[in-house]
Structures are given as structure tokens and as C-alpha cells.
Coordinates of C-alpha atoms in Angstrom, one line a residue:
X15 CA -14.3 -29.4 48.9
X16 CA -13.4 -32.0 46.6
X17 CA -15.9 -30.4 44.0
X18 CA -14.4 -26.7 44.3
X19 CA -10.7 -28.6 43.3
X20 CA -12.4 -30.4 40.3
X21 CA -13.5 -27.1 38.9
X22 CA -10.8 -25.5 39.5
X23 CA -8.7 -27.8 38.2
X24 CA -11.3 -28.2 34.9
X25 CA -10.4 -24.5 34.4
X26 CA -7.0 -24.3 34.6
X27 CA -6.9 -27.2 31.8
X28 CA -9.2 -25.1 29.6
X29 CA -7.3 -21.7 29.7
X30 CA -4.1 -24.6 29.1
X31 CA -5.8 -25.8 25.6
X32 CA -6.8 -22.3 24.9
X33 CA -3.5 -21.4 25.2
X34 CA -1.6 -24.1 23.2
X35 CA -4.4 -23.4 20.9
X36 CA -3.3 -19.7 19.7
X37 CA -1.6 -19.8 16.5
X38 CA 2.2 -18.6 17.1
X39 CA 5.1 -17.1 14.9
X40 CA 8.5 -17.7 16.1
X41 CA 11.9 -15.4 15.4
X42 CA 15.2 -17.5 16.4
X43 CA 18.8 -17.8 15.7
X44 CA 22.1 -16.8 16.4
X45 CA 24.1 -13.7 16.9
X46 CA 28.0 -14.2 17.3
X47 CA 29.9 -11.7 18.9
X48 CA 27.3 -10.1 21.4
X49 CA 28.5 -12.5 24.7
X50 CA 26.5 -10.0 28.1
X51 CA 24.5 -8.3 25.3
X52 CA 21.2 -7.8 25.8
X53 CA 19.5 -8.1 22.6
X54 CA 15.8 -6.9 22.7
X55 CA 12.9 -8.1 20.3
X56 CA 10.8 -5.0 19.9
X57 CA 7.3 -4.3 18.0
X58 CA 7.8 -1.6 15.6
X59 CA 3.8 -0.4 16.1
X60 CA 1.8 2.6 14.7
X61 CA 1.9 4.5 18.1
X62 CA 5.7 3.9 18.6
X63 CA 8.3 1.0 19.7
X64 CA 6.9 -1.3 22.3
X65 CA 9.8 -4.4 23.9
X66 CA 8.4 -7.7 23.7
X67 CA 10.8 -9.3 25.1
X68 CA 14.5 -9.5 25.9
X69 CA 17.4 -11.9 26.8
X70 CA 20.8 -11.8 27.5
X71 CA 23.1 -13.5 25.0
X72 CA 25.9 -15.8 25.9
X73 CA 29.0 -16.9 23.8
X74 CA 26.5 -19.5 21.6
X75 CA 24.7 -16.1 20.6
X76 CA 21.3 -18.5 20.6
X77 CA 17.8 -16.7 20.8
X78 CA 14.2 -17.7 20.6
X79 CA 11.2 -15.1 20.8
X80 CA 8.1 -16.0 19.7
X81 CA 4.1 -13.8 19.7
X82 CA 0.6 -14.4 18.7
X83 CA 0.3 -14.4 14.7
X84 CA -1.1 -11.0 13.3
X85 CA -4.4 -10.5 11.6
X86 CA -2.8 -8.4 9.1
X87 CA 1.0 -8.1 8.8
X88 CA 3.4 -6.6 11.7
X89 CA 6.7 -5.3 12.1
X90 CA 8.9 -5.9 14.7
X91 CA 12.7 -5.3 15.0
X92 CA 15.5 -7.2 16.7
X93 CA 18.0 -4.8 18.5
X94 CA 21.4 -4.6 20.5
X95 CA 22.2 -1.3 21.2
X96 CA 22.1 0.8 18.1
X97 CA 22.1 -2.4 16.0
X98 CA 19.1 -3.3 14.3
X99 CA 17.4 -6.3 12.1
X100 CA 13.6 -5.5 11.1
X101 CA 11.2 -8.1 10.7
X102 CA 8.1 -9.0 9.2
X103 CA 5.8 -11.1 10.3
X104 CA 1.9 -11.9 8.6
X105 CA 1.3 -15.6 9.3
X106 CA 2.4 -18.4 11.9
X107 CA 5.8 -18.2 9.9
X108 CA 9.3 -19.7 11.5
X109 CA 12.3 -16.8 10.8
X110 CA 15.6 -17.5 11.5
X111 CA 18.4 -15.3 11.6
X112 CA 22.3 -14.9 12.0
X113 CA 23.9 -12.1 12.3
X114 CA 27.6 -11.4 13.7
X115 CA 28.1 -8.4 15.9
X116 CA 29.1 -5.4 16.8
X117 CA 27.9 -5.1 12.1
X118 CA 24.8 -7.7 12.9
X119 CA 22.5 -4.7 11.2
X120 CA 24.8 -5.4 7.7
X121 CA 26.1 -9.0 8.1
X122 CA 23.2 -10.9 9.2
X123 CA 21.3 -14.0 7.0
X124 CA 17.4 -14.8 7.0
X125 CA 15.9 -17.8 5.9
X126 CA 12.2 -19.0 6.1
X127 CA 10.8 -15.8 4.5
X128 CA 10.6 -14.5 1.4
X129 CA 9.5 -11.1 2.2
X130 CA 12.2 -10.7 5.3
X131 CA 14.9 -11.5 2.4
X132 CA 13.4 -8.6 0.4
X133 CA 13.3 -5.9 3.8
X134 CA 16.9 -7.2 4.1
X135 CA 17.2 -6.5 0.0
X136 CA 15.7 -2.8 1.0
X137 CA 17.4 -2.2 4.1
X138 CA 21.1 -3.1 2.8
X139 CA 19.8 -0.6 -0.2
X140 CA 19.2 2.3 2.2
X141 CA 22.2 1.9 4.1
X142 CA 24.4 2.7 0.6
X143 CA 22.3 5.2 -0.2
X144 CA 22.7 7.0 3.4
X145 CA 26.8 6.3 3.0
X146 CA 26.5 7.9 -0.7
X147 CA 24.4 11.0 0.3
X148 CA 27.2 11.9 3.4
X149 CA 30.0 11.1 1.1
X150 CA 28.6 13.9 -1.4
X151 CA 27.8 16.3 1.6
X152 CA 31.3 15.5 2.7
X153 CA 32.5 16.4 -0.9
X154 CA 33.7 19.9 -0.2
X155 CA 35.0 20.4 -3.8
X156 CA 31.0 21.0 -5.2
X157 CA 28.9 23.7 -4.9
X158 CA 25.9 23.3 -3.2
X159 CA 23.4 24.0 -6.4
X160 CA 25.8 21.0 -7.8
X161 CA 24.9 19.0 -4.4
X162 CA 21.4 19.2 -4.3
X163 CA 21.3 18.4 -8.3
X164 CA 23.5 15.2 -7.2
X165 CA 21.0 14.4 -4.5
X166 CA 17.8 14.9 -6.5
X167 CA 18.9 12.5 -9.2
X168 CA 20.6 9.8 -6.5
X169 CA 16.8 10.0 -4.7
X170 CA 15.1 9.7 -7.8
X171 CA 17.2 6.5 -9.3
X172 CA 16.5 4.6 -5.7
X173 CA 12.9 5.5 -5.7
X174 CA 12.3 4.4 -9.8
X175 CA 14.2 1.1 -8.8
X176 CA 12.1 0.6 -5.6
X177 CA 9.3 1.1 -7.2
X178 CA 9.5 -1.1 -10.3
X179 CA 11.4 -3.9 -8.3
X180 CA 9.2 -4.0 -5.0
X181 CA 6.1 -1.8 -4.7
X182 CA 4.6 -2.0 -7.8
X183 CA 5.4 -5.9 -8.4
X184 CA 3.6 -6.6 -5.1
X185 CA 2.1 -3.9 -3.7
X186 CA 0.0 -5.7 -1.3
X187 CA 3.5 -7.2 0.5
X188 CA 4.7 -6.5 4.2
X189 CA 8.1 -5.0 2.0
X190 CA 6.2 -2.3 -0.2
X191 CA 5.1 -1.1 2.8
X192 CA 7.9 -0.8 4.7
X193 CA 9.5 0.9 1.7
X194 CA 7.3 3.7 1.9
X195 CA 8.7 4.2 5.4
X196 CA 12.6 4.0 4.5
X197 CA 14.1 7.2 5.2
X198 CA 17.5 9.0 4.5
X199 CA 18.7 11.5 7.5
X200 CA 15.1 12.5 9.2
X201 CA 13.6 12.5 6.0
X202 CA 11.4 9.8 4.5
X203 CA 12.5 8.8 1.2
X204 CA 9.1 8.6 -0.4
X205 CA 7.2 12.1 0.3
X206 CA 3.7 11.2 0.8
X207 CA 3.0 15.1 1.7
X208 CA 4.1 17.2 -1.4
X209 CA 5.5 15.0 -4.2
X210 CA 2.4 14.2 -6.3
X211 CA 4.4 10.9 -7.6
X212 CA 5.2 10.0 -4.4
X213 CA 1.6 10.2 -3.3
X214 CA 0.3 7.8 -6.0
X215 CA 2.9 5.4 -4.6
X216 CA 1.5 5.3 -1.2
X217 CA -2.7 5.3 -2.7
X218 CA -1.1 1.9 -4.4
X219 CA -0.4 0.2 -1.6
X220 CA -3.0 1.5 0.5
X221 CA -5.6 0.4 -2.2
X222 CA -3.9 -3.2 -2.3
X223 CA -4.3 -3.6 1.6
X224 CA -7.6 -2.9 1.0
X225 CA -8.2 -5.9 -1.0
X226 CA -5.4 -8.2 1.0
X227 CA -6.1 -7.2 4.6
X228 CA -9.2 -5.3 5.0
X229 CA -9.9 -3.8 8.3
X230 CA -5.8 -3.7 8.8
X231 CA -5.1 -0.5 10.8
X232 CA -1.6 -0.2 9.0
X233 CA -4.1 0.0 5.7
X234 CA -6.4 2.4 6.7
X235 CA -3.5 4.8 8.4
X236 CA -2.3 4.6 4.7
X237 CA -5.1 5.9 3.4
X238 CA -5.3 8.7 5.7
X239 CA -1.8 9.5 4.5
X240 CA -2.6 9.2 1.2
X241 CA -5.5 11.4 1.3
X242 CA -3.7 14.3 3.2
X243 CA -1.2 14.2 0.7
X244 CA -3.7 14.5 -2.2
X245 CA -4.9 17.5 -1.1
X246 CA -2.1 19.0 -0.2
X247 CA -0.6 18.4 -3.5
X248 CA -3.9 20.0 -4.8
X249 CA -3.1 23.3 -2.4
X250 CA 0.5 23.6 -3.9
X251 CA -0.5 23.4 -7.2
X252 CA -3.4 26.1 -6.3
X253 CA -0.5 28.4 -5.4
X254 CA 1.8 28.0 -8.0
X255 CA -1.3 28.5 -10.7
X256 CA -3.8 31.0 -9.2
X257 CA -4.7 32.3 -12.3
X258 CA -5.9 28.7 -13.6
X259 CA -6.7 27.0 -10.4
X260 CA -9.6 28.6 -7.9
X261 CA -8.1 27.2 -4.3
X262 CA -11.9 26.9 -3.4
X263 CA -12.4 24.1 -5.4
X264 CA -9.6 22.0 -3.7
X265 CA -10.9 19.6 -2.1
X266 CA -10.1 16.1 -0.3
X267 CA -10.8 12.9 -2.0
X268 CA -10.3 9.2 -0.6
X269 CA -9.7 8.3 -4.2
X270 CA -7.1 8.4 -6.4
X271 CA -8.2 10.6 -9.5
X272 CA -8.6 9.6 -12.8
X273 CA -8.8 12.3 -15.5
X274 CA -9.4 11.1 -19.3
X275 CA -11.0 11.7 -22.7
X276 CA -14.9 10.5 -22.8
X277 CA -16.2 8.9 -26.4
X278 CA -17.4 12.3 -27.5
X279 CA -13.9 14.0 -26.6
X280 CA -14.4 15.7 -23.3
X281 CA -11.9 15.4 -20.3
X282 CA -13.8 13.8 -17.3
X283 CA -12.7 13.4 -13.8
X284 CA -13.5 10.7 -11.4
X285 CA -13.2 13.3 -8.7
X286 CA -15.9 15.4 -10.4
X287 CA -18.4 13.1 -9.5
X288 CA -18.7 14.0 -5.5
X289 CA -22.3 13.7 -4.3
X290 CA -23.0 11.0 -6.7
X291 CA -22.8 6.7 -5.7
X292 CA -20.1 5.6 -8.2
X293 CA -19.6 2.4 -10.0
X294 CA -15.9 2.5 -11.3
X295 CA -15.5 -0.1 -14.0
X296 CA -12.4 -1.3 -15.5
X297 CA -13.9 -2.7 -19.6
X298 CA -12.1 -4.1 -21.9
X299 CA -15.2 -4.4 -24.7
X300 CA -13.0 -6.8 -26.8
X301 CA -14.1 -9.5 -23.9
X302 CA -16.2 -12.0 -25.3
X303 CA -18.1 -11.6 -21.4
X304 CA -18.5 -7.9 -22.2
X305 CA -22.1 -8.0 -23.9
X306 CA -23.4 -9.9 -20.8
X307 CA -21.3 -7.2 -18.6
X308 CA -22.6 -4.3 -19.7
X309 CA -26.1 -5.6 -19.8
X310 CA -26.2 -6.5 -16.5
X311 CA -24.6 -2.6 -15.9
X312 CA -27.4 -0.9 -17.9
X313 CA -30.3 -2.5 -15.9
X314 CA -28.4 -1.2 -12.6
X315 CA -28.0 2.5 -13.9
X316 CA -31.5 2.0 -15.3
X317 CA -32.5 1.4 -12.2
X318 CA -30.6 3.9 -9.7
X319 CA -29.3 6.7 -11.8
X320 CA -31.8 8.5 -10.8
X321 CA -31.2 8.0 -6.7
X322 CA -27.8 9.2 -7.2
X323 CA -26.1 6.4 -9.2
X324 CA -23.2 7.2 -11.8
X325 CA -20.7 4.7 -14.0
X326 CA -17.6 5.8 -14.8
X327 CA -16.7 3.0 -17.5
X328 CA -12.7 3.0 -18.4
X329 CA -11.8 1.4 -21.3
X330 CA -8.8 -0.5 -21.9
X331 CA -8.9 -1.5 -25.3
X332 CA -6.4 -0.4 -27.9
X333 CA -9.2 0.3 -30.5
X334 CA -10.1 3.8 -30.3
X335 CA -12.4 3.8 -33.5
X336 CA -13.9 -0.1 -32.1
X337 CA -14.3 1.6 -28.4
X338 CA -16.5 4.6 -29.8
X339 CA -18.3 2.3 -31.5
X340 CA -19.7 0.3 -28.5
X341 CA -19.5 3.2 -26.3
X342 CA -21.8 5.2 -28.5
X343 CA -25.5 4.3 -26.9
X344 CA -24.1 3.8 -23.9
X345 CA -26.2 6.3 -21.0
X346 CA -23.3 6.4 -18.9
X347 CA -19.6 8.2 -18.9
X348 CA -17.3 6.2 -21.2
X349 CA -13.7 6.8 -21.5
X350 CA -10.8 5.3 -22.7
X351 CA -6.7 4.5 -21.0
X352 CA -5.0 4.7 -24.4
X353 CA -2.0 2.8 -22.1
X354 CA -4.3 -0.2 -22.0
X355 CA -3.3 -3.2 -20.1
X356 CA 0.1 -1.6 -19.2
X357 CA -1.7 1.6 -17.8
X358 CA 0.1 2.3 -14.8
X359 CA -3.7 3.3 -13.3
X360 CA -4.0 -0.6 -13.0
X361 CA -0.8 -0.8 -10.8
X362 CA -2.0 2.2 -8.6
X363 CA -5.6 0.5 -8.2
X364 CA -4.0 -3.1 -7.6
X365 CA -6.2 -4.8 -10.4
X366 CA -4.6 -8.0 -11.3
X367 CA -7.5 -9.2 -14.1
X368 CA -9.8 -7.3 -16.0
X369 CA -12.4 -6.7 -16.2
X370 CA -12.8 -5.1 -12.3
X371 CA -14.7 -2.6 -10.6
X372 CA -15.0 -0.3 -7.4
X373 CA -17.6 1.2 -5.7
X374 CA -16.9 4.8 -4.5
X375 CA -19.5 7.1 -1.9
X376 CA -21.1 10.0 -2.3
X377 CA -17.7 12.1 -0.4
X378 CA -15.3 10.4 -3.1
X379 CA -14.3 7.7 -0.7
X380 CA -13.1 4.6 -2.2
X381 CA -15.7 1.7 -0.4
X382 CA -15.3 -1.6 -2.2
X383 CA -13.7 -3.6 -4.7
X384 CA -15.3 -6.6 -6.6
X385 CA -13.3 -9.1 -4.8
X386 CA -14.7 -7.7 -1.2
X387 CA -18.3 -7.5 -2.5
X388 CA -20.7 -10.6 -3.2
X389 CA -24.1 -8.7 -3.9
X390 CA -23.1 -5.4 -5.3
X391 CA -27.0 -4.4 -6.2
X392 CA -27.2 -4.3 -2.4
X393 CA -23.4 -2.8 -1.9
X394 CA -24.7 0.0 -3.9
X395 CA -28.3 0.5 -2.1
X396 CA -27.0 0.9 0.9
X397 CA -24.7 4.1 -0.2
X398 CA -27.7 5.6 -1.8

């Protein structure tokens, strides 16, 4: 009998350590004003809104929730009634917050993270823009071409700044993606199903979660997005050109496409390449490394081009007449970004140094990046 306790007893101090063990994030602070409210802390998860926990507040206003650090980053959302603070959370971070109610979703503070100041940054932004786009509806003394017009330009100003102020400085961040998902009325601010712009907003981001959470289900539901939206943009463009485009040859790429002059004048496409193992290089041949670079690329094309393998080499350097040069002998397809470093294909593929490279498989699905791969000889036999 005395044996049975021990064990018992053994286990119950394991599952303890295990416990203590799991790395935590906490949410605190203070909401004045809400005394009897009950403010929930809610996660704000791909399949919908799931409560995490709740508590009733008292005249203090003091809370304290706290979960299991993410993998990847995670949104949650604090909430009394209609009232709402969201929250990110990627590591074992500490976020406080104060907010005064019945206005806590407008007059609230966070310190301890960077990126919840910025969703606070985005969310106060959205929240003028909303108030600006009823006051024009409201505006009964313009015609409704004159509205839309308004509206059109109002969307288009947030989304530049958005984008050069948030997604594109840091596309990988927990903010960039939960500005893809701001919305204005039911509508989402950023149209990942019909505005071709848009679209290469959201294949940004979902390329950098690639590279800074792999495996993240937000990331890949991004790219699912992202991929729908390429091909419908492909079908509307079909329609509104059917004498140029045949709608037969619109098809569904995980990639996003890059069309550009080769060294002998030709416009190539990345997406052309479908059926073919891909090795997309980003060159700058003004690289004292490059020699060794593309050496090392001719023995692998030497080697597999003829089990499927293609390079599609862009060029970043500003020479055109230098590029054709070292281009010219060159077995694979060569072409050049006359935007160079400041192309803005670098921001939608999230490369940070060149040079950098991808792999891509044969359905046009984006694999690998160099950072994720540590053999690519072997990255590249297995797609073969």
C-alpha cells in the first residue's frame, strides 16, 4: 500500500514539473470604468473566436490571463461587450494594458510589445477611416459617382500608407498580417480576391512566414489565399481581353510571377516554366562571390537539366551592357530587374541580402528558400 502512494505521489510531482515547465505568455492590466463587467480574453483563431477565459472586474479594474506560448504567432482579443483590444502574441512575452471604459477599444495603452503598439497604430487607423467613409455616405450633398470616386481614393491612400509603413517594412511581423485582415463595413480592406495589387500584398507576407515560421497554419492559409486570388485575377483579366488572352491557359500557380526581358531580348515568365524543377536565383554579377556562384550553378544544371532542371537567373545589376556580357555563355535563362536593389519583387519575395534563391516544383509551387535549405543538391533531387 505504501508503494501504490509513492508512485502515485512520484506522478503527480512529474505532471507538477511538466507543468511549471511550459513556457507561458501573460496579458494583464487594468480597465477603469467596467466595475460587474465581465471582460472575456478570447482567441481570435482561423476556424473562428474561441473564450479562454473570463473574469469579472471590480472597481480596481485589475486582470491577469495568461496561455501556452505559440509556435508561430497568435491573435487573441480582449473584450467587454462590444469593446474590443486585439492582441498579439509570438513568444513568452509580458503585455500590459489600460484601457478606460465604456471607449477602452480607443483609449487604452500597451507597453511590453512592440508589435501590439503597431496593431494599436493600425487599429486606431481603421477606426478613422470607418468614421471618414460614414461621414461621406452620410454627405447627402454628393452624388454617388462623386462618393465612390471619394472612397476609391480614401481606400487607396490608407492602403499605400499601410503598406510602405507596416507590411512591406516587416512583412514577416504578427501586424502585417493582421493588416491584411482590417476591414471597413463587411468588407476587407485589402482584396486578396480580385485586386491584382492587393494580391501581391498578401504573396508578400505569406512568402515571409515561409521563411519566419514554417509550418505556421496562419502561413500556409495565406498562401492558399494568395493563390486563389492569382487565378482569379488571371480569369478576370481573361474576360476583359478575350481576344488577347485564351482562358484555357489560366492556370493556378503557388508562385508569385515574374515576367522580364532575357539577355537576348525575349519576355520570359517564371510561370512558364510548369513541369520543370526550378532554381530561382536572385544575381547580382557585380559580386566579387559571383564567379564562385555561378560555377557552382553550372555544374548543377550540367548535371540535372536534363531530369527536369531549369534556372531562372534574375539579375539585379544596374549594368545592362556589363549584365549581357556575363550572361552571354550562360546555358540557362538570364534576365534582368532594371529596378535593381529597390525592385519591389525583393519586397514581395522577402529577400533581405542578395544574392538568394528559391526552389520551385514541377506544379509552380514555391518549396524552399535558401535560408530553410542546408543541401540544396539534395533539395533539388528529391523534386525531380
Amino acid at each position: 500500500m505504501k508503494t501504490a502512494i509513492r508512485i502515485c505521489l512520484v506522478g503527480v510531482i512529474i505532471m507538477a514539473l511538466a507543468s511549471c515547465g511550459a513556457e507561458k505568455f501573460q496579458v494583464t492590466g487594468q480597465i477603469t470604468g467596467a466595475n460587474d463587467s465581465v471582460l472575456y480574453f478570447e482567441n481570435v483563431g482561423l476556424n473562428g473566436i474561441e473564450e479562454i477565459g473570463h473574469v469579472t472586474l471590480d472597481a480596481d479594474g485589475r486582470f491577469d490571463f495568461s496561455g501556452e506560448a505559440p509556435d508561430a504567432p497568435e491573435f487573441y482579443r480582449l473584450r467587454i461587450s462590444d469593446q474590443i483590444i486585439n492582441v498579439a502574441i509570438d513568444s513568452t512575452e509580458t503585455v500590459t494594458i489600460k484601457a478606460q471604459y465604456p471607449q477602452m477599444a480607443t483609449q487604452y495603452e500597451v507597453a511590453g510589445s512592440e508589435t501590439n503598439q503597431k496593431i494599436k497604430e493600425l487599429a486606431m487607423k481603421q477606426i478613422t477611416l470607418q468614421a471618414q467613409a460614414i461621414a461621406l455616405e452620410q454627405n447627402g450633398s454628393i452624388s454617388p459617382d462623386e462618393l465612390r470616386d471619394s472612397l476609391g481614393r480614401m481606400l487607396h491612400s490608407y492602403k499605400e500608407d499601410v503598406k510602405t509603413h507596416y507590411i512591406f517594412t516587416a512583412p514577416y511581423a504578427a501586424y502585417s498580417y493582421f493588416a491584411l485582415f482590417q476591414t471597413i463595413g463587411p468588407w476587407l480592406i485589402f482584396d486578396p480576391k480580385s485586386n491584382a495589387d492587393d494580391v501581391k500584398v498578401f504573396a508578400a507576407v505569406a512568402t515571409s512566414w515561409d521563411t519566419f515560421h514554417p509550418g505556421a497554419l496562419r502561413g500556409e492559409n495565406l498562401h492558399n489565399i494568395a493563390i486563389e486570388g492569382m487565378k482569379n485575377v488571371r480569369i478576370i483579366e481573361a474576360r476583359n481581353q478575350p481576344r488577347e488572352v485564351d482562358s484555357s491557359k489560366v492556370v493556378e500557380a503557388g508562385i508569385i510571377d515574374i515576367a522580364l526581358d532575357d539577355n537576348h531580348g525575349k519576355t520570359r515568365r517564371l510561370s512558364e516554366l510548369k513541369g520543370k524543377v526550378v532554381l530561382l536565383d536572385f544575381h547580382l554579377f557585380a559580386m566579387d562571390e559571383s564567379p564562385a556562384r555561378i560555377l557552382m550553378m553550372r555544374e548543377l544544371y550540367n548535371k540535372y537539366h536534363s531530369e527536369g532542371l531549369e534556372i531562372f537567373q534574375v539579375s539585379l545589376d544596374s549594368d545592362a551592357h556589363f549584365w549581357k556580357q556575363q550572361t552571354a555563355a550562360l546555358p540557362w535563362i538570364s534576365v534582368r530587374d532594371g529596378d535593381g536593389v529597390r525592385s519591389s519583387r525583393l519586397i514581395m519575395y522577402n529577400i533581405q541580402a542578395v544574392p538568394d534563391y528559391f526552389i520551385i516544383d514541377r506544379s509552380n509551387n514555391l518549396v524552399k528558400r535558401a535560408a530553410q535549405m542546408t543541401d540544396l543538391e539534395s533539395e533539388i533531387k528529391k523534386l525531380l
